[in-house]
Amino acid sequence: MAAPLRIQSDWAQALRKDEGEAWLSCHPPGKPTLYGSLTCQGIGLDGIPEVTASEGFIVNEINKKSIHVSCPKENVSSKFLAPYTTFSRIHTKSITCLDISSGGGLGVSSSADGSMKIWQASNGELRRVLEGHVFDVNCCRFFPSGLVVLSGGMDAQLKIWSAEDASCVVTFKGHKGGILDTAIVDRGKNVVSGSRDGTARLWDCGRSACLGVIADCGSSINGVAVGAADNSINLGSPEQMPSEREVGTESKMLLLAREDKKLQCLGLQSRQPLFLFIGSDAFNCCTFLSGFLLLAGTQDGNIYQLDVRNPRTPVQVIHRSGAPVMSLLSFRDGFIASQGDGSCFIVQQDLDYVIELTGADCDPVYKVATWEKQIYTCCRDGLVRRYQLSDL
């Protein structure tokens, strides 16, 4: 991964003023940081600033919400995208998780203020407050229908809510520690949860019953992901006949990001191990990119790309800073990652530059959700930011 470029978090506002300036830097691994600045030379008739870069940097292109800058010496370039809009009134404190419904109409988010809320994705207007968890809500997501929400809390409870009237329709009990992440199997008849108690469990939503402990690893499970396995992967067969209440678990893999520096992958229905990979630090998050490729992020800033068919050697390890990797999301033919230093970036195979989603100033970006060409992030600064990829 090339040397990352960084920019002043509020560059779009700063460069709107005549002679306004914004700082810029390039961080080649193992070499001194290169510092520079951007200066506004005036505003064009179209409202777009004319911007020049200091020595060592070049402005390739600029419009109202994005600027493409390169550092020829290190042969790197980044396109920085400013938020299209920012929602500051949903929560008062740090926002730990968010998701957007499949139709793009609603958002759900949980916060360190103890609340979980449903809001209009277009303008951040509050729709519903979901009350019922004791203590903090760690994770929340929509079911594929977009009408129902799944949440997990520090109270060791997993809950299902109606997005329409905010009623809690199901509560799952069984975990002995806070629930840190969830995954939905297929259309959502079954769900998976990972907990601080070291177990991952499979649940039957219709009967609000636990269908089994899929893994018991003695270490906090920080992230879980379910993915459809490529035909070439042997998932093994279950030792016991699966319950008829298991729906859509066959040919699925379960990935667990563990606090003890281990990344564990197993067959969801077979419960058989596929691999155990040891990383550089605690794994915080994980996601599948395809039927055999996956990503996992660590507390010390490494993003491992692994191939399930040959997991011993990573396909690549991306390291842009030592800040914890907070979230990973498959996106188009690449992925979006967010880190504890406020950086949030998109890597795509066909682009020779990274797209940086700017706005957070050193505050961790905990979660990212997408809908079509819109990207939503939530941050410790209490803001939900919405980016329009069409602004590129």
CSV table of C-alpha atoms in Angstrom, one decimal:
chain,number,residue,atom,x,y,z
A,1,MET,CA,0.0,0.0,0.0
A,2,ALA,CA,1.4,3.3,-1.1
A,3,ALA,CA,2.2,6.2,1.3
A,4,PRO,CA,-1.0,7.7,2.6
A,5,LEU,CA,-1.8,11.3,1.9
A,6,ARG,CA,-3.6,13.3,4.7
A,7,ILE,CA,-5.5,16.6,4.5
A,8,GLN,CA,-6.9,19.1,7.0
A,9,SER,CA,-10.3,17.7,8.1
A,10,ASP,CA,-12.3,20.9,7.1
A,11,TRP,CA,-10.4,21.6,3.9
A,12,ALA,CA,-13.6,22.2,1.9
A,13,GLN,CA,-14.6,25.1,4.1
A,14,ALA,CA,-11.1,26.4,4.5
A,15,LEU,CA,-10.5,26.6,0.7
A,16,ARG,CA,-13.8,28.4,0.0
A,17,LYS,CA,-12.3,31.7,1.2
A,18,ASP,CA,-9.9,33.8,-0.9
A,19,GLU,CA,-6.3,33.0,0.2
A,20,GLY,CA,-7.7,30.3,2.5
A,21,GLU,CA,-5.2,27.5,3.3
A,22,ALA,CA,-5.4,23.9,4.2
A,23,TRP,CA,-2.5,21.6,5.2
A,24,LEU,CA,-1.5,18.5,3.4
A,25,SER,CA,0.9,15.7,4.2
A,26,CYS,CA,2.4,12.5,2.8
A,27,HIS,CA,3.5,9.6,5.0
A,28,PRO,CA,5.9,7.2,3.2
A,29,PRO,CA,6.6,4.2,5.4
A,30,GLY,CA,10.0,4.4,7.1
A,31,LYS,CA,10.8,7.8,5.6
A,32,PRO,CA,10.2,11.4,6.9
A,33,THR,CA,6.7,12.9,6.4
A,34,LEU,CA,6.4,15.4,3.6
A,35,TYR,CA,4.4,18.5,4.6
A,36,GLY,CA,2.6,20.9,2.2
A,37,SER,CA,-0.3,23.2,1.9
A,38,LEU,CA,-3.2,24.1,-0.5
A,39,THR,CA,-4.1,27.7,-1.1
A,40,CYS,CA,-7.2,29.2,-2.6
A,41,GLN,CA,-6.4,31.7,-5.4
A,42,GLY,CA,-10.0,32.8,-5.8
A,43,ILE,CA,-13.4,31.4,-6.5
A,44,GLY,CA,-14.5,30.6,-10.1
A,45,LEU,CA,-17.8,31.6,-11.6
A,46,ASP,CA,-19.1,28.1,-11.1
A,47,GLY,CA,-18.4,28.4,-7.3
A,48,ILE,CA,-15.4,26.1,-7.4
A,49,PRO,CA,-12.2,27.4,-5.9
A,50,GLU,CA,-9.0,27.7,-7.8
A,51,VAL,CA,-6.5,25.9,-5.7
A,52,THR,CA,-2.7,25.6,-5.9
A,53,ALA,CA,-0.5,23.2,-4.0
A,54,SER,CA,2.9,24.0,-2.4
A,55,GLU,CA,6.1,22.4,-3.7
A,56,GLY,CA,6.0,18.6,-3.9
A,57,PHE,CA,2.2,18.3,-4.3
A,58,ILE,CA,0.0,18.7,-7.4
A,59,VAL,CA,-3.8,19.5,-7.5
A,60,ASN,CA,-5.1,17.3,-10.4
A,61,GLU,CA,-8.7,18.2,-10.1
A,62,ILE,CA,-11.2,20.0,-7.8
A,63,ASN,CA,-14.9,20.5,-7.5
A,64,LYS,CA,-17.2,21.7,-4.7
A,65,LYS,CA,-16.9,18.5,-2.6
A,66,SER,CA,-13.8,16.7,-3.8
A,67,ILE,CA,-10.1,17.4,-4.5
A,68,HIS,CA,-7.7,15.1,-6.2
A,69,VAL,CA,-4.1,15.6,-5.1
A,70,SER,CA,-0.9,13.8,-5.9
A,71,CYS,CA,2.6,13.6,-4.5
A,72,PRO,CA,4.8,12.8,-7.5
A,73,LYS,CA,8.0,12.0,-5.4
A,74,GLU,CA,6.2,9.1,-3.7
A,75,ASN,CA,4.1,8.4,-6.8
A,76,VAL,CA,0.8,8.5,-4.8
A,77,SER,CA,-2.5,10.3,-5.3
A,78,SER,CA,-5.7,10.5,-3.3
A,79,LYS,CA,-9.1,11.9,-3.9
A,80,PHE,CA,-10.5,13.6,-0.8
A,81,LEU,CA,-14.3,13.8,-0.5
A,82,ALA,CA,-16.0,16.1,1.9
A,83,PRO,CA,-19.4,15.2,3.4
A,84,TYR,CA,-22.4,16.1,1.4
A,85,THR,CA,-24.3,16.7,4.6
A,86,THR,CA,-23.8,16.1,8.3
A,87,PHE,CA,-26.4,15.1,10.9
A,88,SER,CA,-25.7,16.5,14.3
A,89,ARG,CA,-29.0,16.2,16.0
A,90,ILE,CA,-29.5,12.4,16.1
A,91,HIS,CA,-27.3,11.8,19.1
A,92,THR,CA,-25.6,13.9,21.7
A,93,LYS,CA,-22.6,11.7,22.3
A,94,SER,CA,-20.3,9.3,20.4
A,95,ILE,CA,-22.1,7.1,17.9
A,96,THR,CA,-20.9,3.5,18.1
A,97,CYS,CA,-22.8,1.9,15.2
A,98,LEU,CA,-25.1,2.6,12.3
A,99,ASP,CA,-26.8,0.9,9.4
A,100,ILE,CA,-29.0,2.0,6.4
A,101,SER,CA,-32.1,0.1,5.3
A,102,SER,CA,-32.1,-1.9,2.0
A,103,GLY,CA,-34.4,0.7,0.4
A,104,GLY,CA,-32.1,3.6,1.5
A,105,GLY,CA,-35.0,5.3,3.4
A,106,LEU,CA,-34.1,4.8,7.0
A,107,GLY,CA,-31.0,4.8,9.2
A,108,VAL,CA,-30.5,3.2,12.6
A,109,SER,CA,-27.8,4.1,15.1
A,110,SER,CA,-26.7,3.5,18.7
A,111,SER,CA,-24.8,5.9,20.9
A,112,ALA,CA,-22.7,6.1,24.1
A,113,ASP,CA,-25.6,8.3,25.4
A,114,GLY,CA,-27.4,4.9,25.8
A,115,SER,CA,-29.9,5.4,23.0
A,116,MET,CA,-30.7,3.6,19.8
A,117,LYS,CA,-32.7,5.6,17.2
A,118,ILE,CA,-34.3,5.3,13.8
A,119,TRP,CA,-34.0,8.3,11.5
A,120,GLN,CA,-34.8,9.5,8.0
A,121,ALA,CA,-31.7,8.8,5.9
A,122,SER,CA,-32.2,11.8,3.6
A,123,ASN,CA,-32.2,14.4,6.3
A,124,GLY,CA,-31.5,12.8,9.7
A,125,GLU,CA,-34.9,13.5,11.1
A,126,LEU,CA,-35.8,11.4,14.1
A,127,ARG,CA,-38.4,8.7,13.4
A,128,ARG,CA,-38.4,6.3,16.4
A,129,VAL,CA,-36.5,5.6,19.6
A,130,LEU,CA,-35.9,1.9,20.4
A,131,GLU,CA,-35.9,1.5,24.2
A,132,GLY,CA,-35.4,-1.7,26.1
A,133,HIS,CA,-31.7,-2.5,26.4
A,134,VAL,CA,-30.1,-2.1,29.8
A,135,PHE,CA,-26.7,-0.3,29.5
A,136,ASP,CA,-25.1,0.5,26.1
A,137,VAL,CA,-26.2,-0.8,22.7
A,138,ASN,CA,-23.0,-2.1,20.9
A,139,CYS,CA,-24.4,-3.0,17.5
A,140,CYS,CA,-27.5,-2.5,15.4
A,141,ARG,CA,-28.5,-3.4,11.9
A,142,PHE,CA,-31.5,-3.7,9.6
A,143,PHE,CA,-32.8,-7.1,8.4
A,144,PRO,CA,-32.8,-7.4,4.6
A,145,SER,CA,-36.5,-6.4,4.6
A,146,GLY,CA,-35.6,-3.0,5.9
A,147,LEU,CA,-38.6,-3.1,8.3
A,148,VAL,CA,-36.9,-4.8,11.2
A,149,VAL,CA,-33.8,-4.1,13.3
A,150,LEU,CA,-31.4,-6.5,15.1
A,151,SER,CA,-29.4,-5.1,18.1
A,152,GLY,CA,-27.0,-6.4,20.6
A,153,GLY,CA,-26.1,-4.8,24.0
A,154,MET,CA,-23.8,-4.9,27.0
A,155,ASP,CA,-26.8,-6.4,28.8
A,156,ALA,CA,-25.9,-9.7,26.9
A,157,GLN,CA,-29.3,-9.5,25.2
A,158,LEU,CA,-30.0,-9.6,21.5
A,159,LYS,CA,-33.2,-7.9,20.4
A,160,ILE,CA,-35.4,-7.6,17.3
A,161,TRP,CA,-37.4,-4.5,16.8
A,162,SER,CA,-40.1,-3.2,14.4
A,163,ALA,CA,-38.8,-0.2,12.6
A,164,GLU,CA,-42.4,0.9,12.1
A,165,ASP,CA,-43.7,1.2,15.6
A,166,ALA,CA,-40.4,0.7,17.7
A,167,SER,CA,-41.8,-2.3,19.5
A,168,CYS,CA,-39.3,-5.0,20.6
A,169,VAL,CA,-40.7,-8.2,19.1
A,170,VAL,CA,-38.1,-10.7,20.2
A,171,THR,CA,-35.4,-10.9,23.0
A,172,PHE,CA,-32.8,-13.6,22.9
A,173,LYS,CA,-31.1,-14.5,26.2
A,174,GLY,CA,-28.2,-17.0,26.6
A,175,HIS,CA,-25.0,-15.0,26.3
A,176,LYS,CA,-23.2,-14.3,29.6
A,177,GLY,CA,-21.3,-11.2,28.4
A,178,GLY,CA,-22.0,-8.2,26.2
A,179,ILE,CA,-22.8,-8.8,22.6
A,180,LEU,CA,-20.3,-7.1,20.3
A,181,ASP,CA,-21.4,-7.9,16.8
A,182,THR,CA,-24.1,-9.7,14.8
A,183,ALA,CA,-24.6,-11.2,11.4
A,184,ILE,CA,-27.8,-12.1,9.5
A,185,VAL,CA,-28.1,-15.4,7.6
A,186,ASP,CA,-29.8,-15.0,4.2
A,187,ARG,CA,-33.2,-13.4,4.6
A,188,GLY,CA,-33.0,-13.4,8.4
A,189,LYS,CA,-34.8,-16.5,9.7
A,190,ASN,CA,-31.5,-17.1,11.6
A,191,VAL,CA,-29.0,-14.7,13.0
A,192,VAL,CA,-25.5,-15.0,14.5
A,193,SER,CA,-24.1,-13.1,17.5
A,194,GLY,CA,-20.6,-12.8,18.9
A,195,SER,CA,-20.0,-11.9,22.5
A,196,ARG,CA,-17.5,-10.9,25.2
A,197,ASP,CA,-18.2,-14.3,26.8
A,198,GLY,CA,-16.1,-15.9,24.0
A,199,THR,CA,-19.0,-17.6,22.2
A,200,ALA,CA,-20.7,-17.2,18.8
A,201,ARG,CA,-24.3,-18.3,18.8
A,202,LEU,CA,-26.9,-19.1,16.1
A,203,TRP,CA,-30.5,-18.1,16.8
A,204,ASP,CA,-33.9,-18.9,15.4
A,205,CYS,CA,-35.8,-15.6,15.1
A,206,GLY,CA,-39.3,-17.2,14.7
A,207,ARG,CA,-39.1,-19.1,18.0
A,208,SER,CA,-36.6,-16.8,19.7
A,209,ALA,CA,-34.5,-19.8,20.6
A,210,CYS,CA,-30.8,-20.6,20.5
A,211,LEU,CA,-30.0,-23.2,17.8
A,212,GLY,CA,-26.5,-23.7,19.2
A,213,VAL,CA,-23.1,-22.4,20.3
A,214,ILE,CA,-21.2,-22.4,17.0
A,215,ALA,CA,-17.8,-21.5,18.6
A,216,ASP,CA,-16.6,-21.3,22.1
A,217,CYS,CA,-13.1,-19.8,22.0
A,218,GLY,CA,-12.4,-18.4,25.4
A,219,SER,CA,-11.7,-15.0,24.0
A,220,SER,CA,-13.9,-12.0,23.4
A,221,ILE,CA,-15.4,-12.1,19.8
A,222,ASN,CA,-15.2,-8.6,18.5
A,223,GLY,CA,-16.6,-9.1,15.0
A,224,VAL,CA,-18.6,-11.7,13.1
A,225,ALA,CA,-19.3,-12.2,9.4
A,226,VAL,CA,-21.3,-14.7,7.4
A,227,GLY,CA,-20.5,-15.4,3.8
A,228,ALA,CA,-21.5,-17.8,1.0
A,229,ALA,CA,-18.6,-20.2,0.3
A,230,ASP,CA,-17.2,-20.8,-3.2
A,231,ASN,CA,-18.0,-24.3,-4.5
A,232,SER,CA,-14.3,-25.2,-4.3
A,233,ILE,CA,-14.3,-24.9,-0.5
A,234,ASN,CA,-14.9,-28.0,1.5
A,235,LEU,CA,-16.9,-26.9,4.5
A,236,GLY,CA,-17.0,-30.3,6.2
A,237,SER,CA,-20.2,-32.0,7.4
A,238,PRO,CA,-22.1,-31.6,10.7
A,239,GLU,CA,-21.6,-34.2,13.4
A,240,GLN,CA,-25.3,-34.1,14.2
A,241,MET,CA,-28.3,-33.6,11.9
A,242,PRO,CA,-28.9,-29.9,11.8
A,243,SER,CA,-32.2,-28.7,13.2
A,244,GLU,CA,-35.0,-28.0,10.6
A,245,ARG,CA,-35.1,-24.6,12.1
A,246,GLU,CA,-31.7,-23.8,10.6
A,247,VAL,CA,-32.5,-21.9,7.4
A,248,GLY,CA,-29.8,-20.9,4.9
A,249,THR,CA,-26.8,-22.1,6.9
A,250,GLU,CA,-25.6,-24.7,4.4
A,251,SER,CA,-22.7,-23.5,2.1
A,252,LYS,CA,-22.0,-20.6,4.5
A,253,MET,CA,-18.8,-19.7,6.3
A,254,LEU,CA,-18.6,-17.9,9.6
A,255,LEU,CA,-15.7,-15.6,10.4
A,256,LEU,CA,-14.8,-14.5,13.9
A,257,ALA,CA,-12.5,-11.6,14.8
A,258,ARG,CA,-11.1,-12.4,18.2
A,259,GLU,CA,-9.5,-10.4,21.0
A,260,ASP,CA,-6.7,-13.0,21.4
A,261,LYS,CA,-5.1,-12.0,18.0
A,262,LYS,CA,-6.8,-14.9,16.2
A,263,LEU,CA,-9.1,-14.9,13.2
A,264,GLN,CA,-11.2,-18.0,13.1
A,265,CYS,CA,-13.2,-19.4,10.1
A,266,LEU,CA,-15.6,-22.3,10.2
A,267,GLY,CA,-18.5,-23.9,8.3
A,268,LEU,CA,-21.7,-22.3,9.7
A,269,GLN,CA,-23.8,-25.5,9.4
A,270,SER,CA,-21.0,-28.0,9.8
A,271,ARG,CA,-19.4,-26.2,12.8
A,272,GLN,CA,-16.1,-27.6,11.3
A,273,PRO,CA,-13.0,-25.5,11.4
A,274,LEU,CA,-11.7,-24.0,8.1
A,275,PHE,CA,-8.7,-22.1,9.5
A,276,LEU,CA,-7.2,-20.2,12.4
A,277,PHE,CA,-5.0,-17.3,11.5
A,278,ILE,CA,-2.8,-15.5,14.0
A,279,GLY,CA,-2.4,-11.7,13.4
A,280,SER,CA,-0.3,-9.0,14.9
A,281,ASP,CA,-2.8,-7.8,17.5
A,282,ALA,CA,-6.4,-8.2,18.5
A,283,PHE,CA,-8.8,-8.5,15.6
A,284,ASN,CA,-11.6,-5.9,15.7
A,285,CYS,CA,-13.6,-6.5,12.6
A,286,CYS,CA,-13.9,-8.8,9.6
A,287,THR,CA,-15.9,-9.1,6.3
A,288,PHE,CA,-16.1,-11.3,3.2
A,289,LEU,CA,-15.2,-9.9,-0.1
A,290,SER,CA,-16.2,-12.9,-2.2
A,291,GLY,CA,-16.8,-16.7,-1.9
A,292,PHE,CA,-13.1,-17.1,-0.9
A,293,LEU,CA,-11.6,-13.7,-0.2
A,294,LEU,CA,-12.0,-11.9,3.2
A,295,LEU,CA,-10.6,-9.0,5.1
A,296,ALA,CA,-9.9,-8.5,8.8
A,297,GLY,CA,-8.6,-5.5,10.7
A,298,THR,CA,-6.5,-5.4,13.9
A,299,GLN,CA,-6.0,-3.0,16.8
A,300,ASP,CA,-2.6,-2.0,15.6
A,301,GLY,CA,-3.8,-0.9,12.1
A,302,ASN,CA,-3.3,-3.9,9.9
A,303,ILE,CA,-5.8,-4.9,7.3
A,304,TYR,CA,-5.2,-8.6,6.3
A,305,GLN,CA,-6.6,-9.9,3.0
A,306,LEU,CA,-6.8,-13.7,3.1
A,307,ASP,CA,-7.9,-16.4,0.7
A,308,VAL,CA,-9.8,-19.2,2.5
A,309,ARG,CA,-8.3,-21.7,0.1
A,310,ASN,CA,-4.8,-20.8,1.2
A,311,PRO,CA,-5.1,-18.8,4.5
A,312,ARG,CA,-1.5,-19.3,5.8
A,313,THR,CA,-0.1,-16.5,3.8
A,314,PRO,CA,-2.1,-13.2,3.4
A,315,VAL,CA,-2.8,-12.1,-0.1
A,316,GLN,CA,-1.8,-8.6,1.1
A,317,VAL,CA,-1.5,-6.7,4.4
A,318,ILE,CA,-2.5,-3.0,4.2
A,319,HIS,CA,-1.0,-0.8,6.9
A,320,ARG,CA,-1.6,3.0,6.6
A,321,SER,CA,-1.2,4.0,10.3
A,322,GLY,CA,-1.0,2.3,13.7
A,323,ALA,CA,-4.6,3.4,14.5
A,324,PRO,CA,-7.0,0.6,15.2
A,325,VAL,CA,-9.1,-0.6,12.3
A,326,MET,CA,-12.7,0.0,13.5
A,327,SER,CA,-14.7,-1.3,10.5
A,328,LEU,CA,-14.5,-3.0,7.1
A,329,LEU,CA,-17.1,-3.2,4.5
A,330,SER,CA,-17.1,-4.8,1.0
A,331,PHE,CA,-17.9,-2.1,-1.6
A,332,ARG,CA,-18.1,-2.5,-5.4
A,333,ASP,CA,-14.9,-4.3,-6.4
A,334,GLY,CA,-13.1,-3.2,-3.3
A,335,PHE,CA,-13.7,-2.1,0.3
A,336,ILE,CA,-14.2,0.7,2.7
A,337,ALA,CA,-12.2,0.8,5.9
A,338,SER,CA,-12.3,3.2,8.9
A,339,GLN,CA,-9.8,3.7,11.6
A,340,GLY,CA,-9.4,5.1,15.1
A,341,ASP,CA,-7.5,8.2,13.9
A,342,GLY,CA,-10.6,9.5,12.0
A,343,SER,CA,-9.5,8.2,8.6
A,344,CYS,CA,-12.0,6.5,6.4
A,345,PHE,CA,-11.0,5.4,2.9
A,346,ILE,CA,-12.2,3.4,-0.1
A,347,VAL,CA,-9.9,1.1,-2.1
A,348,GLN,CA,-11.1,-0.1,-5.5
A,349,GLN,CA,-9.2,-2.4,-7.8
A,350,ASP,CA,-9.6,-0.3,-11.0
A,351,LEU,CA,-8.6,3.0,-9.3
A,352,ASP,CA,-4.9,3.9,-9.0
A,353,TYR,CA,-5.8,6.3,-6.1
A,354,VAL,CA,-7.5,6.0,-2.8
A,355,ILE,CA,-10.8,7.9,-2.0
A,356,GLU,CA,-10.6,9.5,1.4
A,357,LEU,CA,-13.8,10.4,3.2
A,358,THR,CA,-12.9,13.5,5.2
A,359,GLY,CA,-14.5,15.5,8.0
A,360,ALA,CA,-13.6,13.6,11.2
A,361,ASP,CA,-10.7,15.3,13.0
A,362,CYS,CA,-8.7,12.5,14.9
A,363,ASP,CA,-12.0,11.0,16.3
A,364,PRO,CA,-12.5,7.3,15.5
A,365,VAL,CA,-14.9,6.5,12.7
A,366,TYR,CA,-16.6,3.4,14.2
A,367,LYS,CA,-18.9,2.2,11.4
A,368,VAL,CA,-19.7,2.7,7.7
A,369,ALA,CA,-22.9,1.9,5.8
A,370,THR,CA,-23.7,2.3,2.1
A,371,TRP,CA,-26.7,2.6,0.0
A,372,GLU,CA,-26.2,2.9,-3.8
A,373,LYS,CA,-23.9,5.9,-4.3
A,374,GLN,CA,-24.3,7.2,-0.7
A,375,ILE,CA,-21.9,6.4,2.2
A,376,TYR,CA,-22.8,7.1,5.8
A,377,THR,CA,-20.3,7.1,8.7
A,378,CYS,CA,-20.6,7.4,12.4
A,379,CYS,CA,-18.0,8.9,14.7
A,380,ARG,CA,-16.9,9.5,18.2
A,381,ASP,CA,-17.6,13.3,17.7
A,382,GLY,CA,-21.4,12.5,17.7
A,383,LEU,CA,-21.9,13.1,14.0
A,384,VAL,CA,-23.4,11.0,11.2
A,385,ARG,CA,-21.8,12.1,7.9
A,386,ARG,CA,-23.3,11.4,4.5
A,387,TYR,CA,-21.1,11.4,1.4
A,388,GLN,CA,-22.3,11.4,-2.2
A,389,LEU,CA,-20.0,9.4,-4.5
A,390,SER,CA,-21.5,11.4,-7.4
A,391,ASP,CA,-19.7,14.4,-5.9
A,392,LEU,CA,-16.5,12.8,-7.2
